[in-house]
Coordinates of N, CA and C in Angstrom, one line a residue:
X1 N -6.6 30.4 -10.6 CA -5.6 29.4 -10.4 C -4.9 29.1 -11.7
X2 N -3.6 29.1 -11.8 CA -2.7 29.3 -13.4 C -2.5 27.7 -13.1
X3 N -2.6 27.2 -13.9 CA -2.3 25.3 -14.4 C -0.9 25.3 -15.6
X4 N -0.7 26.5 -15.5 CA 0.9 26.4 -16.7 C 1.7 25.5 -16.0
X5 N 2.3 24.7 -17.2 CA 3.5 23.5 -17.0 C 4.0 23.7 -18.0
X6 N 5.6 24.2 -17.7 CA 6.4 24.0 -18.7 C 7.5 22.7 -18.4
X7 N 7.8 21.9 -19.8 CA 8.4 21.1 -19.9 C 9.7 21.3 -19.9
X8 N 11.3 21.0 -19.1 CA 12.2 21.1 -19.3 C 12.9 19.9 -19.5
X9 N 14.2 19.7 -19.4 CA 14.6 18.9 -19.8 C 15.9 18.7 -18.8
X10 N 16.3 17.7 -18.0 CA 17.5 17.4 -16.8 C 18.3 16.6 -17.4
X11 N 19.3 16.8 -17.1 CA 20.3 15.1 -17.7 C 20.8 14.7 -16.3
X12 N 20.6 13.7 -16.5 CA 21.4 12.4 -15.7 C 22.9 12.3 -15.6
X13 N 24.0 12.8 -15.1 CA 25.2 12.7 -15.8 C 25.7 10.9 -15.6
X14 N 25.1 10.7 -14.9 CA 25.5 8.8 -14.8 C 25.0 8.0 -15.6
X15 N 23.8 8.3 -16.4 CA 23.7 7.4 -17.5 C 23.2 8.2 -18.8
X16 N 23.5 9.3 -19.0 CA 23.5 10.0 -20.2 C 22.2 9.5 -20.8
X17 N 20.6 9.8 -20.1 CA 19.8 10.4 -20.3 C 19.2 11.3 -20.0
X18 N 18.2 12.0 -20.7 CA 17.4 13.0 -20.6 C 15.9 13.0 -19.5
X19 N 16.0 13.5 -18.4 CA 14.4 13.2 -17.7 C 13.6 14.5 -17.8
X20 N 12.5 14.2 -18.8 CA 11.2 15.3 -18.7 C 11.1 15.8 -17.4
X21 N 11.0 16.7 -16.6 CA 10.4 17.1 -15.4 C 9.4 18.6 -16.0
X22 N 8.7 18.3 -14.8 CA 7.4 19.6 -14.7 C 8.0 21.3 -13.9
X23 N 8.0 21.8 -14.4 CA 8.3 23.1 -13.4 C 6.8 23.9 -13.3
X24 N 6.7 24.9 -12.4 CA 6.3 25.6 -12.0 C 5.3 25.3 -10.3
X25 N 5.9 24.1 -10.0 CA 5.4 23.6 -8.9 C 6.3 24.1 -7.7
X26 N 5.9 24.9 -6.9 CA 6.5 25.0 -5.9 C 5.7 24.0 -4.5
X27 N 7.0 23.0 -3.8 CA 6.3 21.8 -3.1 C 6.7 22.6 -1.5
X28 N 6.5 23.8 -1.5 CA 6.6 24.2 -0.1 C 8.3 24.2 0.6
X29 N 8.7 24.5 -0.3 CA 10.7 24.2 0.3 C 11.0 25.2 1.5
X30 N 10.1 26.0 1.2 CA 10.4 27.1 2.3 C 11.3 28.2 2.2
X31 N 11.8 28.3 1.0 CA 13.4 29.0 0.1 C 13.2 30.2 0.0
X32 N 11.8 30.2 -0.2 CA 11.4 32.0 -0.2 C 11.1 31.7 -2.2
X33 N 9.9 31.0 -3.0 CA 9.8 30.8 -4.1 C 11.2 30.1 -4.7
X34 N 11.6 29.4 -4.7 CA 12.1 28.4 -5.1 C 11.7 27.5 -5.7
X35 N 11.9 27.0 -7.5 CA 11.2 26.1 -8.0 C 11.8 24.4 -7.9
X36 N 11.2 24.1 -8.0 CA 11.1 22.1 -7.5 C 10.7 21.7 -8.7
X37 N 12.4 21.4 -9.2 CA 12.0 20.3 -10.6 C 11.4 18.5 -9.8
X38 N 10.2 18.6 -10.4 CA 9.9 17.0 -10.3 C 9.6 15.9 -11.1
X39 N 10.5 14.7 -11.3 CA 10.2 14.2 -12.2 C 8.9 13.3 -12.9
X40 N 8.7 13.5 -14.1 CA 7.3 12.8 -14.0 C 7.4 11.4 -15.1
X41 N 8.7 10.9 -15.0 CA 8.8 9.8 -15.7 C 9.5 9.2 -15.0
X42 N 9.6 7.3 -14.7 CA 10.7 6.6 -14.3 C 11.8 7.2 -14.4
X43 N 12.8 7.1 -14.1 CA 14.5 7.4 -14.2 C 15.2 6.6 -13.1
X44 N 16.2 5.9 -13.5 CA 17.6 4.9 -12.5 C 18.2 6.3 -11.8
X45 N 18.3 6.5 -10.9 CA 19.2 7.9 -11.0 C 19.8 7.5 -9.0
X46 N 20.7 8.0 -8.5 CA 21.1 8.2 -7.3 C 21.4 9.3 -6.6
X47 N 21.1 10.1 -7.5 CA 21.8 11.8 -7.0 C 20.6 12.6 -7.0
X48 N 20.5 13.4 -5.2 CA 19.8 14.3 -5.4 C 18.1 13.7 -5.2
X49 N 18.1 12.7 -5.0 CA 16.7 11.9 -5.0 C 16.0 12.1 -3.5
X50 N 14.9 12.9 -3.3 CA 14.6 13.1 -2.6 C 13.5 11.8 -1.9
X51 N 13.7 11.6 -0.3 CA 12.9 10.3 -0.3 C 11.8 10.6 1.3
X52 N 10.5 10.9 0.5 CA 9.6 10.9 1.5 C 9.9 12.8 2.2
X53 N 10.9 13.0 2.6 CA 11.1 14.2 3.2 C 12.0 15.1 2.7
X54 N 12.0 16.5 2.7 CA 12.9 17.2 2.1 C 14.2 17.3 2.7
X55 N 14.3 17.0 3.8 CA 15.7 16.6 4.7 C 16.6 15.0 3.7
X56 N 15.8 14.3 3.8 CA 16.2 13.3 3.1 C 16.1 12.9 2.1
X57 N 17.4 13.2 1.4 CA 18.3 13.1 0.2 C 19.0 12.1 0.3
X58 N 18.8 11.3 -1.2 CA 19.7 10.5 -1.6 C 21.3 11.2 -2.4
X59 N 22.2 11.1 -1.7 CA 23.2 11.3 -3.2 C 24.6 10.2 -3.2
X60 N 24.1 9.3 -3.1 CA 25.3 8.1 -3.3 C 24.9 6.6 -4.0
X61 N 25.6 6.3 -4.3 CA 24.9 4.6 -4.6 C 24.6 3.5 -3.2
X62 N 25.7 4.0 -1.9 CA 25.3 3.9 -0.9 C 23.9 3.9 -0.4
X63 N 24.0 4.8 0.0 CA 22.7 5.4 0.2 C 21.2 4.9 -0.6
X64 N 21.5 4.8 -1.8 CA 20.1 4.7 -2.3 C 20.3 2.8 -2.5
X65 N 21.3 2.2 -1.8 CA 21.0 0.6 -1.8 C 20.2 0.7 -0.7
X66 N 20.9 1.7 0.6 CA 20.5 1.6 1.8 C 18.7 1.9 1.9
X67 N 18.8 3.0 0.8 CA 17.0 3.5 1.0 C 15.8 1.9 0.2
X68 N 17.2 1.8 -0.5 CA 16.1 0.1 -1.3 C 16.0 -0.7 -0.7
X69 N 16.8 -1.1 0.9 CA 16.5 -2.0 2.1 C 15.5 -1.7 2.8
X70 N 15.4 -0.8 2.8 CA 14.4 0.0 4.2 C 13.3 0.0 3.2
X71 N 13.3 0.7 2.0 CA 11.9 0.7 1.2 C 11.1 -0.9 1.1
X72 N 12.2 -1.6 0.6 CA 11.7 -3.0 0.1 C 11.0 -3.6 1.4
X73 N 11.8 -3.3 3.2 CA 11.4 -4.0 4.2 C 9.9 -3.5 5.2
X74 N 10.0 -1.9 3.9 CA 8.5 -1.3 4.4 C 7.3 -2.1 3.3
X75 N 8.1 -2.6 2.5 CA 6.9 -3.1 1.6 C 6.3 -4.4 1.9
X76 N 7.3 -5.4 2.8 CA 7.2 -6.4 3.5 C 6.1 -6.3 4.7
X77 N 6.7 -5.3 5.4 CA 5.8 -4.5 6.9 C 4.6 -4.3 6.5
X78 N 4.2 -3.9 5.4 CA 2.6 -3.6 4.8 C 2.3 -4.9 4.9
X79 N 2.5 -5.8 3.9 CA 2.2 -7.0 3.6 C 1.4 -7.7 4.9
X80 N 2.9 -7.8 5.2 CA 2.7 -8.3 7.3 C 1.3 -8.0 7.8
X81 N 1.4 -6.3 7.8 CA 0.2 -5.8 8.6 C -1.3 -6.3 8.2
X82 N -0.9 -6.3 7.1 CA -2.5 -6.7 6.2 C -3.0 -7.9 6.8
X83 N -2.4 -9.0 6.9 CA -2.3 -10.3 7.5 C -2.7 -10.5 9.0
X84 N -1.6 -9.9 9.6 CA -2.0 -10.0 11.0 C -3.0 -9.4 11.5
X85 N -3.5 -8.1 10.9 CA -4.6 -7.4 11.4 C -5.9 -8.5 11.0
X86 N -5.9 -9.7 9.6 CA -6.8 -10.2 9.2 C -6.7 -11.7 10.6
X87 N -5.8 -11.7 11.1 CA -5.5 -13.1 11.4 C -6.4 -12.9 13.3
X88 N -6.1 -11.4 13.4 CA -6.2 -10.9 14.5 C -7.8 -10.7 14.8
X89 N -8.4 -10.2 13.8 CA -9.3 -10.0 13.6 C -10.5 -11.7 13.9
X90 N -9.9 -12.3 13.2 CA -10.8 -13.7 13.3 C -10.4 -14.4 14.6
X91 N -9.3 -14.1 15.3 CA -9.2 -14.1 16.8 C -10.2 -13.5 17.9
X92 N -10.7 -12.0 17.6 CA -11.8 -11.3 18.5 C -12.9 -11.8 18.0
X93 N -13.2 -12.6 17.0 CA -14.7 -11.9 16.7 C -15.2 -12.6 18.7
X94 N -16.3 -11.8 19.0 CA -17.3 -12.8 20.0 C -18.7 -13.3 19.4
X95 N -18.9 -12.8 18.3 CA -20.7 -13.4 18.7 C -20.6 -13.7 16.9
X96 N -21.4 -14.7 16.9 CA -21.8 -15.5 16.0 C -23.0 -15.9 15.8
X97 N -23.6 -15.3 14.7 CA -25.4 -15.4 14.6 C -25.2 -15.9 13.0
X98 N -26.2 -17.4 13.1 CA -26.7 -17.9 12.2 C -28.1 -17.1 11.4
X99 N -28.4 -16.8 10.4 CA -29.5 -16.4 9.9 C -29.6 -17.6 8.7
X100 N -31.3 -18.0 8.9 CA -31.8 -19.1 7.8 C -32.8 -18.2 7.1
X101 N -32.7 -18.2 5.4 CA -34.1 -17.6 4.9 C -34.5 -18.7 3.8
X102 N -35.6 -18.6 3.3 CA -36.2 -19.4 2.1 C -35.5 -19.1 0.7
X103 N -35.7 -19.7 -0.1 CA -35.2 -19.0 -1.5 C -35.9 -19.7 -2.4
X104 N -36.1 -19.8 -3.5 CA -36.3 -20.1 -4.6 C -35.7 -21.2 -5.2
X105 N -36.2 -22.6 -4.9 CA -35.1 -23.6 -5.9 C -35.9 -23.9 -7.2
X106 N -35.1 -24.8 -7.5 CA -35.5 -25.4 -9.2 C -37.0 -26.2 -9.1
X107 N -37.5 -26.3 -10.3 CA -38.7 -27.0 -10.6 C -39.6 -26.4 -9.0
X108 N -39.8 -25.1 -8.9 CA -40.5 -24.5 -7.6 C -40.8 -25.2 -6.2
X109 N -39.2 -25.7 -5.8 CA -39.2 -26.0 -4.6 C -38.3 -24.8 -3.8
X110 N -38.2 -25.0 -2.4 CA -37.6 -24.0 -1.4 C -37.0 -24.2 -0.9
X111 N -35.7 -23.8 -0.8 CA -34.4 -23.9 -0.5 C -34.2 -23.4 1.1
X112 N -33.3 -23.1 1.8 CA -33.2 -23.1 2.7 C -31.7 -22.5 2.4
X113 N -31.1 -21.0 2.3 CA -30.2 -20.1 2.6 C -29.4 -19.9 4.2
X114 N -28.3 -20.1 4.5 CA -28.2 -20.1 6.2 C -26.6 -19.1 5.2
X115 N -26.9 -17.9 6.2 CA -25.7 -17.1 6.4 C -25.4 -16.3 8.1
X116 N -24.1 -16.7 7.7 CA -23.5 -16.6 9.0 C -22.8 -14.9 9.0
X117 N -23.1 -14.6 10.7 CA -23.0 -13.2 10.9 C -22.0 -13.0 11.9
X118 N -20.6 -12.2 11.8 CA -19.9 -12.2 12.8 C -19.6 -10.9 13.4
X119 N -19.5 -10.6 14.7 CA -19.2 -9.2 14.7 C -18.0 -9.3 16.4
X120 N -17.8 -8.0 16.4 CA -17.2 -7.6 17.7 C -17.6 -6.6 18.9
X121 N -17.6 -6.1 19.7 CA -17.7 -5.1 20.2 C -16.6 -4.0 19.9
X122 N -17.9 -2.5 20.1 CA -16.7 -1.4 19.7 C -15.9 -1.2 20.6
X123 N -15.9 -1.2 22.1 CA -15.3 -1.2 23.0 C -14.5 -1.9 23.9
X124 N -13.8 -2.3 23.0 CA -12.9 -3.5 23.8 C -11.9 -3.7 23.1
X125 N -10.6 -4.3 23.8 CA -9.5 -3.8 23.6 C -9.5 -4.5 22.5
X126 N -9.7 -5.9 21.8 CA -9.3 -6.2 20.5 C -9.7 -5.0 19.2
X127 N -11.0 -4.3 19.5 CA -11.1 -3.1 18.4 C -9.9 -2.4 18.5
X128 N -10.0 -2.1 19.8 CA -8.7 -0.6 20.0 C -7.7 -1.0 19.4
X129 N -7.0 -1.7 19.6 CA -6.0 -2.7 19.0 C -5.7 -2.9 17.0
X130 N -6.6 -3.2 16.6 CA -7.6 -3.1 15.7 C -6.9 -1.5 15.3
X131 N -7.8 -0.8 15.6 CA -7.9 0.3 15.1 C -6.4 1.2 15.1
X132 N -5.2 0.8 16.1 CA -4.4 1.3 16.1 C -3.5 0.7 14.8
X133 N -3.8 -0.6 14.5 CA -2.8 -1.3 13.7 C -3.7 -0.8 12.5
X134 N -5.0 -0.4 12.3 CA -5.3 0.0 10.9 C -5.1 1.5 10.4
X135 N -4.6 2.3 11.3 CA -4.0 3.6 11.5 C -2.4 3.1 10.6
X136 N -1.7 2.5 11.6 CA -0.6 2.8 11.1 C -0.1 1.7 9.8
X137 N -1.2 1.0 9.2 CA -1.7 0.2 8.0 C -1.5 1.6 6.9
X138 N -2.3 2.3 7.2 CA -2.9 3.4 6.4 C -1.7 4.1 5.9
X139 N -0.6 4.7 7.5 CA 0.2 5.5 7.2 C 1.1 5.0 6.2
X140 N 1.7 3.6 6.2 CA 2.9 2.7 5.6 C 2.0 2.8 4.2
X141 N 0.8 2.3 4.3 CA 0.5 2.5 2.3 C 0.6 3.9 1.6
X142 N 0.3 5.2 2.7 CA 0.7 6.2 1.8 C 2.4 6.8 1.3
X143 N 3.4 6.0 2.9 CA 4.1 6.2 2.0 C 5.0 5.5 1.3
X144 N 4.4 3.9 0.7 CA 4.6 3.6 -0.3 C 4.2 4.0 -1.4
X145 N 3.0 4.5 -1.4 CA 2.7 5.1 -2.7 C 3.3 6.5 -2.9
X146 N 3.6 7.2 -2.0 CA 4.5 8.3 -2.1 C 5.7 7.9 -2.6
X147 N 6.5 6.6 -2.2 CA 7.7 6.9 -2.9 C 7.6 6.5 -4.3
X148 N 6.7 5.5 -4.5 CA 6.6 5.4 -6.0 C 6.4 6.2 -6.8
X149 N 5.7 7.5 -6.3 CA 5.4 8.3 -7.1 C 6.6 9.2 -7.0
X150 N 7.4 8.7 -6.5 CA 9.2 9.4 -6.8 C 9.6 9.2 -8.4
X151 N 8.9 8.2 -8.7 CA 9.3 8.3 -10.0 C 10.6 7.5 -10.5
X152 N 11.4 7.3 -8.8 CA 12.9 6.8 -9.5 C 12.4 4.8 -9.3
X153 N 13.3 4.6 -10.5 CA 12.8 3.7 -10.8 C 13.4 2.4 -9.5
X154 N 14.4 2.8 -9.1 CA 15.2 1.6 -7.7 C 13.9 1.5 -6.5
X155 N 13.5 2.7 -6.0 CA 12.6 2.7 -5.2 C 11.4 1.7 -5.7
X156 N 10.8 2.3 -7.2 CA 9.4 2.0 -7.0 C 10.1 0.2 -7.4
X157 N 10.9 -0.5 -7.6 CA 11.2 -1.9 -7.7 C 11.3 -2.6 -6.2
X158 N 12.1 -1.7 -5.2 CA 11.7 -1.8 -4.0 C 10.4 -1.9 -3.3
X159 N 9.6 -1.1 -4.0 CA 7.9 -0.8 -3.1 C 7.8 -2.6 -3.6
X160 N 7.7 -2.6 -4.6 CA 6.8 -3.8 -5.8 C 7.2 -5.1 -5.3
X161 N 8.9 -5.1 -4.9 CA 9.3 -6.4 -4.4 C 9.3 -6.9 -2.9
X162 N 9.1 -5.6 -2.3 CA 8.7 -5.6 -1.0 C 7.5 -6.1 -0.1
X163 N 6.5 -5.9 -1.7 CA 5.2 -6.1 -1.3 C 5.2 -7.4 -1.7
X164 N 5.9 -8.0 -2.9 CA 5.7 -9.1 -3.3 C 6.6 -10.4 -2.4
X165 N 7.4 -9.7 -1.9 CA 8.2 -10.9 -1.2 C 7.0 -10.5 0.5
X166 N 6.6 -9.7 0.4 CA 6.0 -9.6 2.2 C 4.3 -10.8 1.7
X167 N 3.9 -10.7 0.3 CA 2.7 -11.5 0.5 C 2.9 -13.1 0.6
X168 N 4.3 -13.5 -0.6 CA 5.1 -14.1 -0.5 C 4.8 -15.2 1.0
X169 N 5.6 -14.4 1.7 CA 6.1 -15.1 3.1 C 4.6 -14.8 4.1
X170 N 3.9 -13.9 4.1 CA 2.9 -13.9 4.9 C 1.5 -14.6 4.8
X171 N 1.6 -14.5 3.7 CA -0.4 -15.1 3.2 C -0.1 -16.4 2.7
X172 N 1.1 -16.9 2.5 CA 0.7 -19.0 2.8 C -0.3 -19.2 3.7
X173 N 0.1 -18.8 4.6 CA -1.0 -19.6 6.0 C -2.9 -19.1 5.6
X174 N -2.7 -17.7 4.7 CA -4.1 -17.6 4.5 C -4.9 -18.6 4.4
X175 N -6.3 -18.4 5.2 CA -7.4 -19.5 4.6 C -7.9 -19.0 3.6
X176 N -8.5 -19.7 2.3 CA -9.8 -19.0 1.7 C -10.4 -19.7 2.1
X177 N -11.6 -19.3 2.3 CA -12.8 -19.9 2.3 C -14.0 -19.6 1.2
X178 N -14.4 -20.7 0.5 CA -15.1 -20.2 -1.0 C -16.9 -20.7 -0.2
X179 N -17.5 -19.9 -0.2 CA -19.1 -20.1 -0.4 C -19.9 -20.4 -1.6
X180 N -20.1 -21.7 -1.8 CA -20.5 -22.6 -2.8 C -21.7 -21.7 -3.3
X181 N -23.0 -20.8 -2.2 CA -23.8 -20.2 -2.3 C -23.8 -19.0 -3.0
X182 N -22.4 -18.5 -2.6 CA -22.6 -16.9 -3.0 C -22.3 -16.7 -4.4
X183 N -22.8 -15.6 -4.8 CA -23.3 -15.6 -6.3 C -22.2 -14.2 -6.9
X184 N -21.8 -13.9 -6.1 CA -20.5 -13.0 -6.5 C -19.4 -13.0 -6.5
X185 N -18.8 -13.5 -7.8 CA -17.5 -14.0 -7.4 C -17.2 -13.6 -8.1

């Protein structure tokens, strides 16, 4: 397996810099060996910016506001999901079991430890439910992290503010709940 990387050098013609990219990666284009410059540094750029699929190309300023709406409102959608699946979640539990044990207090007296146990059933619709929304949880985080790892810098400000305006508006309502007991924090 050959690990050669040669370093070249692209220009930007819209802001008259230089972007390091990696050659010798072929990302499966189908071209028949065709090489795929990819960048491996931030760059501002609009042209040519490939997003998530090889069909879809950015080459406008259009366009790549258009792909920062949709990026930023997938970064919100994450946000969202994380929440509701948590909110959803403390809606099914059914069963609730107290456990009391001894412990060790000060000057060798015994304490009395009470931790609470919640669970669900696997077969029932709030799991399935559950499970569908942590599925397509999963898919939205990989491809935010895939476009960040585009490298262009509008996108990954989109991922960042997307997520930050989705925790923003979603997780007020969060509860914490802090366990005065627990010893790991």
């Amino acid at each position: 397996m050959s690990h050669n990387h040669h370093t070249t050098t692209t220009a930007d013609p819209h802001s008259g810099h230089h972007h390091p990219t990696t050659s010798g990666h072929d990302h499966g284009g189908g071209d028949g060996g065709g090489m795929h410059m990819m960048p491996m540094v931030f760059y501002f750029g609009y042209e040519n910016v490939e997003l998530l699929f090889s069909g879809l190309v950015i080459n406008s300023p259009g366009e790549m506001a258009g792909a920062f709406v949709a990026v930023f409102l997938l970064g919100m959608l994450y946000e969202g999901l994380k929440i509701a699946r948590e909110s959803l979640l403390r809606k099914s539990q059914v069963s609730i079991r107290y456990n009391s044990m001894p412990v060790p207090g000060p000057n060798g007296t015994t304490l009395m430890e009470t931790h609470k146990t919640v669970g669900q059933q696997m077969l029932s619709l709030p799991h399935v439910f559950q499970t569908f929304l942590h599925i397509i949880q999963v898919v939205v985080s990989y491809f935010l992290m895939l476009i960040f790892m585009s490298y262009n810098a509008y996108l990954c400000i989109a991922v960042a503010a997307g997520a930050g305006t989705g925790y923003f508006f979603f997780s007020w309502k969060k509860a914490v709940v802090v366990d005065i007991t627990e010893h790991c924090h």
